[in-house]
Amino acid sequence: MYDVQRERVTKTNKPFSDADKLRRRANQQLAQQQPSVSGIEMDAKKLLHELRVHQIELEMQNEELLIAQTEVEASLERYTELYDMAPVGYLTLDCFGAIQQINLRAARQLGIFRSQLKQQRFSSFISVDSLPIFNDFLSGVFVGRTAQSCELTLLPVDRSPTLIVQFEAIANDDDQTCRVILIDITERKGNEEKLKLASLVYQAIGEAIMVADADNRIVTVNPAFMELTGYTLQEAVGQSTTLLKSGHENEAFYQIMWHALKTTGHWQGEIWNRRKNGEIYLEWLTINTVYDDQSKVRHRVATFSDITDQKHAEQTIWQQANFDSLTGLPNRHMFYERLEQEMKKSRRMGLPLALLFLDLDHFKDVNDTLGHGKGDLLLKEMAQRLLNCVRNTDTVARLGGDEFTIILAELHEQDSIERIAQDILWQLTKPFELAGEIAYVSVSIGITLYPEDTDNIDALIKNADQAMYAAKDQGRNCRHYFTLSMQEAALTRRRLINDLRHALAERQFYLAYQPIVELKTGFIRKAEALIRWQHPSRGLISPADFIPVAEATGMIIDIGEWVFREAAQQAAQWRRKHHEQFQISINKSPVQFQKEDNGHLAWFEYLRELGLPGESVVIEITEGLLMDAGALITGQLLAFRDAGIQVSLDDFGTGYSSLSYLKKFDIDYLKIDQSFTRNLAPNASDLVLCEAIIVMAHKLGIKVIAEGIETQEQCDLLIAAGCDYGQGYLFSRPVAADEFEKLLLAG
Ligand code: C2E
Ligand code: MG
Ligand code: MG
C-alpha cells in the first residue's frame, strides 16, 4: 500500500493538495482493500476508517512536506553553489566596509581563503590610488539607495598581479549592509588599453595606412595616408582601391600582385601611384589580408610610404659609385663590371674583344702650368673625343687622373682596333681649347686582346697597363700591343721586388764611389756614392734597374737611409785620412722627400755623432723634385742649407732645365747630364748649350759639374768652357771604397 501511495505522491508534483482530495483518495484506497460489514460494528469501523484515513492523510502530508523540504534544501544548495561558483564575485559589506559574506570567486579574487575573510575590511585589498574612490563610493551607496558602480584596482594578498574590478553595490533594506558584485575587468581594460594604443599608432604613424573591404572599397585611412595622397578621409572612404592608380604599371604587374594576394594574402613591392593633385610618386607598398572565421577575406590592409626621394638618393649614390663625376664616364668599378660582362659575351659569341689602356702624356704639365680647372676641362674634352672615336656599344671609362680605358667588344675584324687606336692618337693631337687657353697633349695607348693574350680579367687589365707603359717607353704618343716578352718583363720585375725585400737585411748592397775631379787642378775633391746590388744569383744589378722599383714600392726609404749612413761614415774616414774638406755626394730620391717625418733631422744628428760638419756631404736631387716642390720639399731643402749641407742638381738638361729653380732653391752645384757631354765636339750645338749653362750658373753663384766625361777632348772642351768639376770614365769608373782609396793615394 505504501508503495502505491508513494508512487502516487511522487507523481503529484504539488507539495500540498487540498484535504478533500486527500480524503477522497484515502477512502478509495481503504474501499479497495476491505469487504463491507454491518451495525455497530459498522460505526466503530467507520470511526476506525476515519482515523485511518486521517492517519494516511497526515502521513501523506508529512511525506509531501518532506519532499518539499528536500526540494528547498536542494535549491538552497544549488543557490549556494551558484553563489560560490558564480563567474563574478559576490559579497556583502557592512556600512564600515567590513566583509560580512563572500562567495568563493570573490575570495579567490582577493587571493585569500574565505574562512580568513569574515569581518576583514575590504579596503585592505584596495590599491592606494583607488582608496579614496572606494571610500566615497561606499558612503554614496548608503545615501543613494540605488545600484552604483565604480572601478577599483585591487591588490590581492597572495601577490598575484593587480586586478581591475568593476565594483557594483546596492544597499540592503536594513540600511546596514550592501550587496556587492565584483567583476574582473583586468583583461578588458588591458584590451582597451591595447586598442587605444593601436589606434594612437594608427593615427600617429608616418606610414600611410589604407584598409579596404573584401570588395576593395576603402573602409578607412589614417592621417599619414591623407597627407601623402592629398585625399581626405571622406573623399577616400567608399572609393575603390584603384583611387591611387597611376597607370604607370602594366597589367602584368597587377596580375602578379593579385596572384600573390589571392594565394598568400600578402604582397609587397615598389609601385608608382598618383596623388590627388596628379603628381606621380613611387611608394613602397605592403598589403596584408585579414580573414574571418570562415577564412574568407574580411579586410585588406595596405601600408605604404613615399620612397621617391629615397629612390633618387639611391640613384645618385649608384651614379656616384659607378660613374666618374667629372666626365660622366663609367668609373673603375663600373669598368670592371662591364669588362666582365663583355668577356662573357665574347665567349658566348666567339668574338674577340680588345682592351685599351690610355694615359695622357705629360698631363701633369697642363695641370701645373694652366691650373687644375683647365686640367679638368681637358679631361672632359678628352672623354668626348674618345667617345667620338668608338661605337655606341663600346665602353669608354675613366679610371682616375688621366687614365682612361676602352673596351672594344664583339670585334668582327681585328683591323678595327688599329683603326680606332690611330684615330684616337690623331684626334688627340688636335689642340684643346680650354677657356681661352690652348693646350696640346698626346696619349700613350696599351692594347691587349681577349682571349688571345689571356682569359683572366685581372691579367687582361695588367697586360693593357704594361703595354701602355711600353708605349710610354717607346717615346709616347703611340700605341703598343701587349706581347709575351712584356709579360716576362713584368714577371722579372715581380721577382726583383721580392728579392729586394731581403737585400738590405742580407747585406747585398754596397756603395761604389766615383771621383769628382776639380778640372783646374786635377785633384779628386769629391766622390759620388752610387749604390750597387750584388744579387746572390743574378750578379751585379744596376741601380737603374732596381732604384725605380725601390721607389715604386717605398723600399727606397730604408735603402736611402742605409746609403746615407754608409756614405757619411766613409766621408768621415776620408776627411780624416785624405783631405779635410773631402765631400761625398749622395743621391736622394724624390720619394724620400715625400715622407713627412723629419727624417732629415736624424741625418743631421747622425753627422753630429760622427763629428762631421754639414758640408761633408752633398745631396743630389733631380729637377722633377723642384717642379712639384710644395712646402714639404722646400722646407727640407732649406733645412739642408741651414745645416750647411750643399745641394746638387743632377742630370741637368734632361728635364725642364729651368734656371729659375736654381735661384729659388739655393742650389750649390749643377750637374750637366752625360747626354750633353757625350756629344761635345768643337762647334757642336751641345757645346754651345754647355757653355751657356756654365755662364748662367756662374752668374747665379752655382758651380758646375760635368757628368760622363769619357774622352780627353770632352774634358778639354769643358775646361775651356769654364766648367768647375768633371766626373766620368776618363777619370775612373765608380769603384769600391778600398779601390777608391788607392785613387786618392795616387793623387
Ligand atoms: P746619376 O746620379 O746620374 O749617376 C751617374 C751615373 O752615370 C752612374 O750610373 C754612373 O756609373 C754613370 N757614369 C759615370 N760616369 C760615366 C761615364 O763616363 N759614362 C757613362 N756612360 N756613364 C757614367 P749608375 O751608378 O748606374 O747609377 C745610375 C743612377 O742610379 C744614378 O744616376 C742615380 O740616379 C741612381 N742611383 C745610384 N745610386 C743611388 C742611390 O744611392 N740612391 C738613389 N736614390 N739613386 C741612386
Ligand atoms: Mg747622381
Ligand atoms: Mg746624373
PDB file of N, CA and C in Angstrom, residues 12-90:
ATOM      1  N   THR A  12       2.252  13.205  -8.076  1.00  0.00           N
ATOM      2  CA  THR A  12       1.752  14.565  -7.872  1.00  0.00           C
ATOM      3  C   THR A  12       2.955  15.424  -7.518  1.00  0.00           C
ATOM      4  N   ASN A  13       3.113  16.371  -8.311  1.00  0.00           N
ATOM      5  CA  ASN A  13       4.285  17.193  -8.046  1.00  0.00           C
ATOM      6  C   ASN A  13       4.028  18.338  -7.105  1.00  0.00           C
ATOM      7  N   LYS A  14       2.720  18.542  -6.819  1.00  0.00           N
ATOM      8  CA  LYS A  14       2.402  19.665  -5.937  1.00  0.00           C
ATOM      9  C   LYS A  14       2.751  19.305  -4.506  1.00  0.00           C
ATOM     10  N   PRO A  15       3.382  20.233  -3.701  1.00  0.00           N
ATOM     11  CA  PRO A  15       3.732  19.885  -2.327  1.00  0.00           C
ATOM     12  C   PRO A  15       2.501  19.710  -1.441  1.00  0.00           C
ATOM     13  N   PHE A  16       1.487  20.600  -1.561  1.00  0.00           N
ATOM     14  CA  PHE A  16       0.267  20.463  -0.745  1.00  0.00           C
ATOM     15  C   PHE A  16      -0.942  20.358  -1.657  1.00  0.00           C
ATOM     16  N   SER A  17      -1.844  19.280  -1.421  1.00  0.00           N
ATOM     17  CA  SER A  17      -3.126  19.229  -2.149  1.00  0.00           C
ATOM     18  C   SER A  17      -4.227  19.406  -1.129  1.00  0.00           C
ATOM     19  N   ASP A  18      -5.422  19.790  -1.602  1.00  0.00           N
ATOM     20  CA  ASP A  18      -6.411  20.092  -0.564  1.00  0.00           C
ATOM     21  C   ASP A  18      -6.932  18.838   0.129  1.00  0.00           C
ATOM     22  N   ALA A  19      -7.469  19.009   1.342  1.00  0.00           N
ATOM     23  CA  ALA A  19      -7.839  17.911   2.232  1.00  0.00           C
ATOM     24  C   ALA A  19      -8.882  17.000   1.596  1.00  0.00           C
ATOM     25  N   ASP A  20      -9.790  17.629   0.852  1.00  0.00           N
ATOM     26  CA  ASP A  20     -10.848  16.817   0.251  1.00  0.00           C
ATOM     27  C   ASP A  20     -10.269  15.773  -0.690  1.00  0.00           C
ATOM     28  N   LYS A  21      -9.410  16.239  -1.466  1.00  0.00           N
ATOM     29  CA  LYS A  21      -8.814  15.325  -2.439  1.00  0.00           C
ATOM     30  C   LYS A  21      -8.131  14.183  -1.720  1.00  0.00           C
ATOM     31  N   LEU A  22      -7.441  14.531  -0.682  1.00  0.00           N
ATOM     32  CA  LEU A  22      -6.716  13.520   0.073  1.00  0.00           C
ATOM     33  C   LEU A  22      -7.664  12.506   0.671  1.00  0.00           C
ATOM     34  N   ARG A  23      -8.673  13.119   1.283  1.00  0.00           N
ATOM     35  CA  ARG A  23      -9.648  12.237   1.917  1.00  0.00           C
ATOM     36  C   ARG A  23     -10.229  11.286   0.879  1.00  0.00           C
ATOM     37  N   ARG A  24     -10.579  11.853  -0.233  1.00  0.00           N
ATOM     38  CA  ARG A  24     -11.186  11.016  -1.270  1.00  0.00           C
ATOM     39  C   ARG A  24     -10.238   9.878  -1.689  1.00  0.00           C
ATOM     40  N   ARG A  25      -9.040  10.234  -1.795  1.00  0.00           N
ATOM     41  CA  ARG A  25      -8.083   9.211  -2.228  1.00  0.00           C
ATOM     42  C   ARG A  25      -7.889   8.147  -1.160  1.00  0.00           C
ATOM     43  N   ALA A  26      -7.834   8.597   0.147  1.00  0.00           N
ATOM     44  CA  ALA A  26      -7.656   7.643   1.249  1.00  0.00           C
ATOM     45  C   ALA A  26      -8.853   6.698   1.293  1.00  0.00           C
ATOM     46  N   ASN A  27     -10.050   7.304   1.131  1.00  0.00           N
ATOM     47  CA  ASN A  27     -11.250   6.480   1.120  1.00  0.00           C
ATOM     48  C   ASN A  27     -11.192   5.445   0.024  1.00  0.00           C
ATOM     49  N   GLN A  28     -10.843   5.900  -1.106  1.00  0.00           N
ATOM     50  CA  GLN A  28     -10.765   4.981  -2.251  1.00  0.00           C
ATOM     51  C   GLN A  28      -9.825   3.825  -1.954  1.00  0.00           C
ATOM     52  N   GLN A  29      -8.714   4.139  -1.352  1.00  0.00           N
ATOM     53  CA  GLN A  29      -7.723   3.103  -1.038  1.00  0.00           C
ATOM     54  C   GLN A  29      -8.301   2.088  -0.074  1.00  0.00           C
ATOM     55  N   LEU A  30      -8.937   2.599   1.010  1.00  0.00           N
ATOM     56  CA  LEU A  30      -9.486   1.682   2.013  1.00  0.00           C
ATOM     57  C   LEU A  30     -10.609   0.838   1.403  1.00  0.00           C
ATOM     58  N   ALA A  31     -11.434   1.440   0.616  1.00  0.00           N
ATOM     59  CA  ALA A  31     -12.536   0.732  -0.007  1.00  0.00           C
ATOM     60  C   ALA A  31     -12.029  -0.412  -0.862  1.00  0.00           C
ATOM     61  N   GLN A  32     -11.014  -0.157  -1.529  1.00  0.00           N
ATOM     62  CA  GLN A  32     -10.456  -1.209  -2.380  1.00  0.00           C
ATOM     63  C   GLN A  32      -9.896  -2.341  -1.551  1.00  0.00           C
ATOM     64  N   GLN A  33      -9.393  -2.045  -0.337  1.00  0.00           N
ATOM     65  CA  GLN A  33      -8.709  -3.059   0.450  1.00  0.00           C
ATOM     66  C   GLN A  33      -9.672  -3.932   1.277  1.00  0.00           C
ATOM     67  N   GLN A  34     -10.844  -3.357   1.772  1.00  0.00           N
ATOM     68  CA  GLN A  34     -11.657  -4.126   2.726  1.00  0.00           C
ATOM     69  C   GLN A  34     -13.066  -4.422   2.190  1.00  0.00           C
ATOM     70  N   PRO A  35     -13.626  -5.693   2.578  1.00  0.00           N
ATOM     71  CA  PRO A  35     -15.028  -6.007   2.243  1.00  0.00           C
ATOM     72  C   PRO A  35     -15.988  -5.271   3.193  1.00  0.00           C
ATOM     73  N   SER A  36     -17.329  -5.025   2.868  1.00  0.00           N
ATOM     74  CA  SER A  36     -18.218  -4.232   3.740  1.00  0.00           C
ATOM     75  C   SER A  36     -18.706  -5.062   4.928  1.00  0.00           C
ATOM     76  N   VAL A  37     -19.076  -4.419   6.110  1.00  0.00           N
ATOM     77  CA  VAL A  37     -19.611  -5.054   7.306  1.00  0.00           C
ATOM     78  C   VAL A  37     -20.866  -4.334   7.748  1.00  0.00           C
ATOM     79  N   SER A  38     -21.629  -4.731   8.883  1.00  0.00           N
ATOM     80  CA  SER A  38     -22.917  -4.136   9.263  1.00  0.00           C
ATOM     81  C   SER A  38     -22.999  -3.713  10.699  1.00  0.00           C
ATOM     82  N   GLY A  39     -24.162  -2.818  11.121  1.00  0.00           N
ATOM     83  CA  GLY A  39     -24.494  -2.466  12.502  1.00  0.00           C
ATOM     84  C   GLY A  39     -23.483  -1.597  13.202  1.00  0.00           C
ATOM     85  N   ILE A  40     -23.358  -1.923  14.540  1.00  0.00           N
ATOM     86  CA  ILE A  40     -22.457  -1.144  15.404  1.00  0.00           C
ATOM     87  C   ILE A  40     -21.045  -1.317  14.913  1.00  0.00           C
ATOM     88  N   GLU A  41     -20.954  -2.485  14.547  1.00  0.00           N
ATOM     89  CA  GLU A  41     -19.632  -2.805  14.017  1.00  0.00           C
ATOM     90  C   GLU A  41     -19.284  -1.835  12.904  1.00  0.00           C
ATOM     91  N   MET A  42     -20.341  -1.481  12.259  1.00  0.00           N
ATOM     92  CA  MET A  42     -20.163  -0.560  11.156  1.00  0.00           C
ATOM     93  C   MET A  42     -19.665   0.803  11.640  1.00  0.00           C
ATOM     94  N   ASP A  43     -20.284   1.311  12.789  1.00  0.00           N
ATOM     95  CA  ASP A  43     -19.909   2.634  13.311  1.00  0.00           C
ATOM     96  C   ASP A  43     -18.453   2.657  13.745  1.00  0.00           C
ATOM     97  N   ALA A  44     -18.180   1.577  14.547  1.00  0.00           N
ATOM     98  CA  ALA A  44     -16.779   1.524  15.033  1.00  0.00           C
ATOM     99  C   ALA A  44     -15.823   1.460  13.854  1.00  0.00           C
ATOM    100  N   LYS A  45     -16.277   0.670  12.950  1.00  0.00           N
ATOM    101  CA  LYS A  45     -15.394   0.507  11.801  1.00  0.00           C
ATOM    102  C   LYS A  45     -15.234   1.803  11.035  1.00  0.00           C
ATOM    103  N   LYS A  46     -16.417   2.542  11.010  1.00  0.00           N
ATOM    104  CA  LYS A  46     -16.395   3.803  10.272  1.00  0.00           C
ATOM    105  C   LYS A  46     -15.399   4.772  10.896  1.00  0.00           C
ATOM    106  N   LEU A  47     -15.497   4.750  12.318  1.00  0.00           N
ATOM    107  CA  LEU A  47     -14.596   5.656  13.042  1.00  0.00           C
ATOM    108  C   LEU A  47     -13.137   5.289  12.778  1.00  0.00           C
ATOM    109  N   LEU A  48     -12.997   3.986  12.892  1.00  0.00           N
ATOM    110  CA  LEU A  48     -11.634   3.486  12.656  1.00  0.00           C
ATOM    111  C   LEU A  48     -11.165   3.892  11.239  1.00  0.00           C
ATOM    112  N   HIS A  49     -12.120   3.720  10.365  1.00  0.00           N
ATOM    113  CA  HIS A  49     -11.796   4.058   8.992  1.00  0.00           C
ATOM    114  C   HIS A  49     -11.395   5.530   8.860  1.00  0.00           C
ATOM    115  N   GLU A  50     -12.243   6.376   9.544  1.00  0.00           N
ATOM    116  CA  GLU A  50     -11.957   7.809   9.519  1.00  0.00           C
ATOM    117  C   GLU A  50     -10.556   8.097  10.026  1.00  0.00           C
ATOM    118  N   LEU A  51     -10.301   7.405  11.196  1.00  0.00           N
ATOM    119  CA  LEU A  51      -8.994   7.648  11.830  1.00  0.00           C
ATOM    120  C   LEU A  51      -7.858   7.237  10.884  1.00  0.00           C
ATOM    121  N   ARG A  52      -8.097   6.125  10.243  1.00  0.00           N
ATOM    122  CA  ARG A  52      -7.023   5.616   9.368  1.00  0.00           C
ATOM    123  C   ARG A  52      -6.828   6.551   8.170  1.00  0.00           C
ATOM    124  N   VAL A  53      -8.072   7.020   7.740  1.00  0.00           N
ATOM    125  CA  VAL A  53      -7.977   7.975   6.625  1.00  0.00           C
ATOM    126  C   VAL A  53      -7.157   9.178   7.054  1.00  0.00           C
ATOM    127  N   HIS A  54      -7.482   9.642   8.222  1.00  0.00           N
ATOM    128  CA  HIS A  54      -6.797  10.818   8.743  1.00  0.00           C
ATOM    129  C   HIS A  54      -5.286  10.555   8.885  1.00  0.00           C
ATOM    130  N   GLN A  55      -5.055   9.307   9.410  1.00  0.00           N
ATOM    131  CA  GLN A  55      -3.627   8.964   9.596  1.00  0.00           C
ATOM    132  C   GLN A  55      -2.909   8.970   8.238  1.00  0.00           C
ATOM    133  N   ILE A  56      -3.585   8.361   7.275  1.00  0.00           N
ATOM    134  CA  ILE A  56      -2.953   8.309   5.948  1.00  0.00           C
ATOM    135  C   ILE A  56      -2.751   9.716   5.412  1.00  0.00           C
ATOM    136  N   GLU A  57      -3.802  10.552   5.683  1.00  0.00           N
ATOM    137  CA  GLU A  57      -3.699  11.937   5.228  1.00  0.00           C
ATOM    138  C   GLU A  57      -2.462  12.601   5.827  1.00  0.00           C
ATOM    139  N   LEU A  58      -2.343  12.374   7.155  1.00  0.00           N
ATOM    140  CA  LEU A  58      -1.203  13.004   7.848  1.00  0.00           C
ATOM    141  C   LEU A  58       0.119  12.472   7.290  1.00  0.00           C
ATOM    142  N   GLU A  59       0.081  11.130   7.127  1.00  0.00           N
ATOM    143  CA  GLU A  59       1.333  10.547   6.602  1.00  0.00           C
ATOM    144  C   GLU A  59       1.677  11.144   5.242  1.00  0.00           C
ATOM    145  N   MET A  60       0.609  11.285   4.439  1.00  0.00           N
ATOM    146  CA  MET A  60       0.848  11.800   3.097  1.00  0.00           C
ATOM    147  C   MET A  60       1.318  13.258   3.134  1.00  0.00           C
ATOM    148  N   GLN A  61       0.671  14.016   4.075  1.00  0.00           N
ATOM    149  CA  GLN A  61       1.076  15.422   4.216  1.00  0.00           C
ATOM    150  C   GLN A  61       2.544  15.505   4.622  1.00  0.00           C
ATOM    151  N   ASN A  62       2.851  14.615   5.587  1.00  0.00           N
ATOM    152  CA  ASN A  62       4.225  14.584   6.086  1.00  0.00           C
ATOM    153  C   ASN A  62       5.205  14.284   4.949  1.00  0.00           C
ATOM    154  N   GLU A  63       4.745  13.297   4.183  1.00  0.00           N
ATOM    155  CA  GLU A  63       5.570  12.887   3.035  1.00  0.00           C
ATOM    156  C   GLU A  63       5.796  14.063   2.099  1.00  0.00           C
ATOM    157  N   GLU A  64       4.717  14.770   1.812  1.00  0.00           N
ATOM    158  CA  GLU A  64       4.826  15.880   0.880  1.00  0.00           C
ATOM    159  C   GLU A  64       5.682  16.995   1.453  1.00  0.00           C
ATOM    160  N   LEU A  65       5.544  17.188   2.759  1.00  0.00           N
ATOM    161  CA  LEU A  65       6.375  18.209   3.427  1.00  0.00           C
ATOM    162  C   LEU A  65       7.848  17.865   3.293  1.00  0.00           C
ATOM    163  N   LEU A  66       8.090  16.569   3.542  1.00  0.00           N
ATOM    164  CA  LEU A  66       9.484  16.110   3.454  1.00  0.00           C
ATOM    165  C   LEU A  66      10.051  16.372   2.058  1.00  0.00           C
ATOM    166  N   ILE A  67       9.240  16.039   1.080  1.00  0.00           N
ATOM    167  CA  ILE A  67       9.692  16.244  -0.305  1.00  0.00           C
ATOM    168  C   ILE A  67       9.952  17.726  -0.554  1.00  0.00           C
ATOM    169  N   ALA A  68       9.009  18.524  -0.079  1.00  0.00           N
ATOM    170  CA  ALA A  68       9.161  19.972  -0.278  1.00  0.00           C
ATOM    171  C   ALA A  68      10.439  20.462   0.368  1.00  0.00           C
ATOM    172  N   GLN A  69      10.650  19.940   1.592  1.00  0.00           N
ATOM    173  CA  GLN A  69      11.863  20.387   2.318  1.00  0.00           C
ATOM    174  C   GLN A  69      13.111  19.980   1.544  1.00  0.00           C
ATOM    175  N   THR A  70      13.101  18.723   1.074  1.00  0.00           N
ATOM    176  CA  THR A  70      14.257  18.268   0.306  1.00  0.00           C
ATOM    177  C   THR A  70      14.479  19.183  -0.885  1.00  0.00           C
ATOM    178  N   GLU A  71      13.368  19.547  -1.513  1.00  0.00           N
ATOM    179  CA  GLU A  71      13.498  20.399  -2.680  1.00  0.00           C
ATOM    180  C   GLU A  71      14.037  21.771  -2.326  1.00  0.00           C
ATOM    181  N   VAL A  72      13.546  22.278  -1.188  1.00  0.00           N
ATOM    182  CA  VAL A  72      14.045  23.596  -0.740  1.00  0.00           C
ATOM    183  C   VAL A  72      15.549  23.503  -0.464  1.00  0.00           C
ATOM    184  N   GLU A  73      15.877  22.392   0.236  1.00  0.00           N
ATOM    185  CA  GLU A  73      17.304  22.236   0.554  1.00  0.00           C
ATOM    186  C   GLU A  73      18.135  22.141  -0.716  1.00  0.00           C
ATOM    187  N   ALA A  74      17.586  21.377  -1.666  1.00  0.00           N
ATOM    188  CA  ALA A  74      18.332  21.208  -2.924  1.00  0.00           C
ATOM    189  C   ALA A  74      18.505  22.544  -3.632  1.00  0.00           C
ATOM    190  N   SER A  75      17.401  23.319  -3.613  1.00  0.00           N
ATOM    191  CA  SER A  75      17.534  24.588  -4.334  1.00  0.00           C
ATOM    192  C   SER A  75      18.449  25.549  -3.599  1.00  0.00           C
ATOM    193  N   LEU A  76      18.424  25.416  -2.214  1.00  0.00           N
ATOM    194  CA  LEU A  76      19.350  26.270  -1.442  1.00  0.00           C
ATOM    195  C   LEU A  76      20.788  25.892  -1.778  1.00  0.00           C
ATOM    196  N   GLU A  77      20.982  24.569  -1.871  1.00  0.00           N
ATOM    197  CA  GLU A  77      22.320  24.079  -2.194  1.00  0.00           C
ATOM    198  C   GLU A  77      22.735  24.589  -3.577  1.00  0.00           C
ATOM    199  N   ARG A  78      21.726  24.487  -4.474  1.00  0.00           N
ATOM    200  CA  ARG A  78      22.011  24.973  -5.828  1.00  0.00           C
ATOM    201  C   ARG A  78      22.337  26.456  -5.816  1.00  0.00           C
ATOM    202  N   TYR A  79      21.568  27.164  -4.991  1.00  0.00           N
ATOM    203  CA  TYR A  79      21.783  28.609  -4.904  1.00  0.00           C
ATOM    204  C   TYR A  79      23.186  28.891  -4.377  1.00  0.00           C
ATOM    205  N   THR A  80      23.555  28.173  -3.274  1.00  0.00           N
ATOM    206  CA  THR A  80      24.869  28.385  -2.668  1.00  0.00           C
ATOM    207  C   THR A  80      25.968  28.066  -3.677  1.00  0.00           C
ATOM    208  N   GLU A  81      25.690  26.965  -4.405  1.00  0.00           N
ATOM    209  CA  GLU A  81      26.676  26.572  -5.405  1.00  0.00           C
ATOM    210  C   GLU A  81      26.813  27.678  -6.455  1.00  0.00           C
ATOM    211  N   LEU A  82      25.644  28.145  -6.882  1.00  0.00           N
ATOM    212  CA  LEU A  82      25.657  29.232  -7.866  1.00  0.00           C
ATOM    213  C   LEU A  82      26.373  30.449  -7.303  1.00  0.00           C
ATOM    214  N   TYR A  83      26.030  30.740  -6.049  1.00  0.00           N
ATOM    215  CA  TYR A  83      26.603  31.908  -5.370  1.00  0.00           C
ATOM    216  C   TYR A  83      28.121  31.788  -5.319  1.00  0.00           C
ATOM    217  N   ASP A  84      28.546  30.578  -4.916  1.00  0.00           N
ATOM    218  CA  ASP A  84      30.003  30.408  -4.757  1.00  0.00           C
ATOM    219  C   ASP A  84      30.739  30.322  -6.090  1.00  0.00           C
ATOM    220  N   MET A  85      30.094  29.595  -7.002  1.00  0.00           N
ATOM    221  CA  MET A  85      30.823  29.327  -8.233  1.00  0.00           C
ATOM    222  C   MET A  85      30.549  30.374  -9.306  1.00  0.00           C
ATOM    223  N   ALA A  86      29.755  31.361  -8.976  1.00  0.00           N
ATOM    224  CA  ALA A  86      29.408  32.381  -9.969  1.00  0.00           C
ATOM    225  C   ALA A  86      30.682  32.961 -10.578  1.00  0.00           C
ATOM    226  N   PRO A  87      30.640  33.300 -11.859  1.00  0.00           N
ATOM    227  CA  PRO A  87      31.841  33.838 -12.520  1.00  0.00           C
ATOM    228  C   PRO A  87      32.141  35.254 -12.052  1.00  0.00           C
ATOM    229  N   VAL A  88      31.271  35.818 -11.289  1.00  0.00           N
ATOM    230  CA  VAL A  88      31.584  37.125 -10.698  1.00  0.00           C
ATOM    231  C   VAL A  88      31.657  36.987  -9.186  1.00  0.00           C
ATOM    232  N   GLY A  89      32.326  37.960  -8.573  1.00  0.00           N
ATOM    233  CA  GLY A  89      32.432  37.903  -7.118  1.00  0.00           C
ATOM    234  C   GLY A  89      31.209  38.549  -6.477  1.00  0.00           C
ATOM    235  N   TYR A  90      30.654  37.873  -5.459  1.00  0.00           N
ATOM    236  CA  TYR A  90      29.552  38.471  -4.688  1.00  0.00           C
ATOM    237  C   TYR A  90      30.034  38.643  -3.282  1.00  0.00           C
TER     238      TYR A  90
END
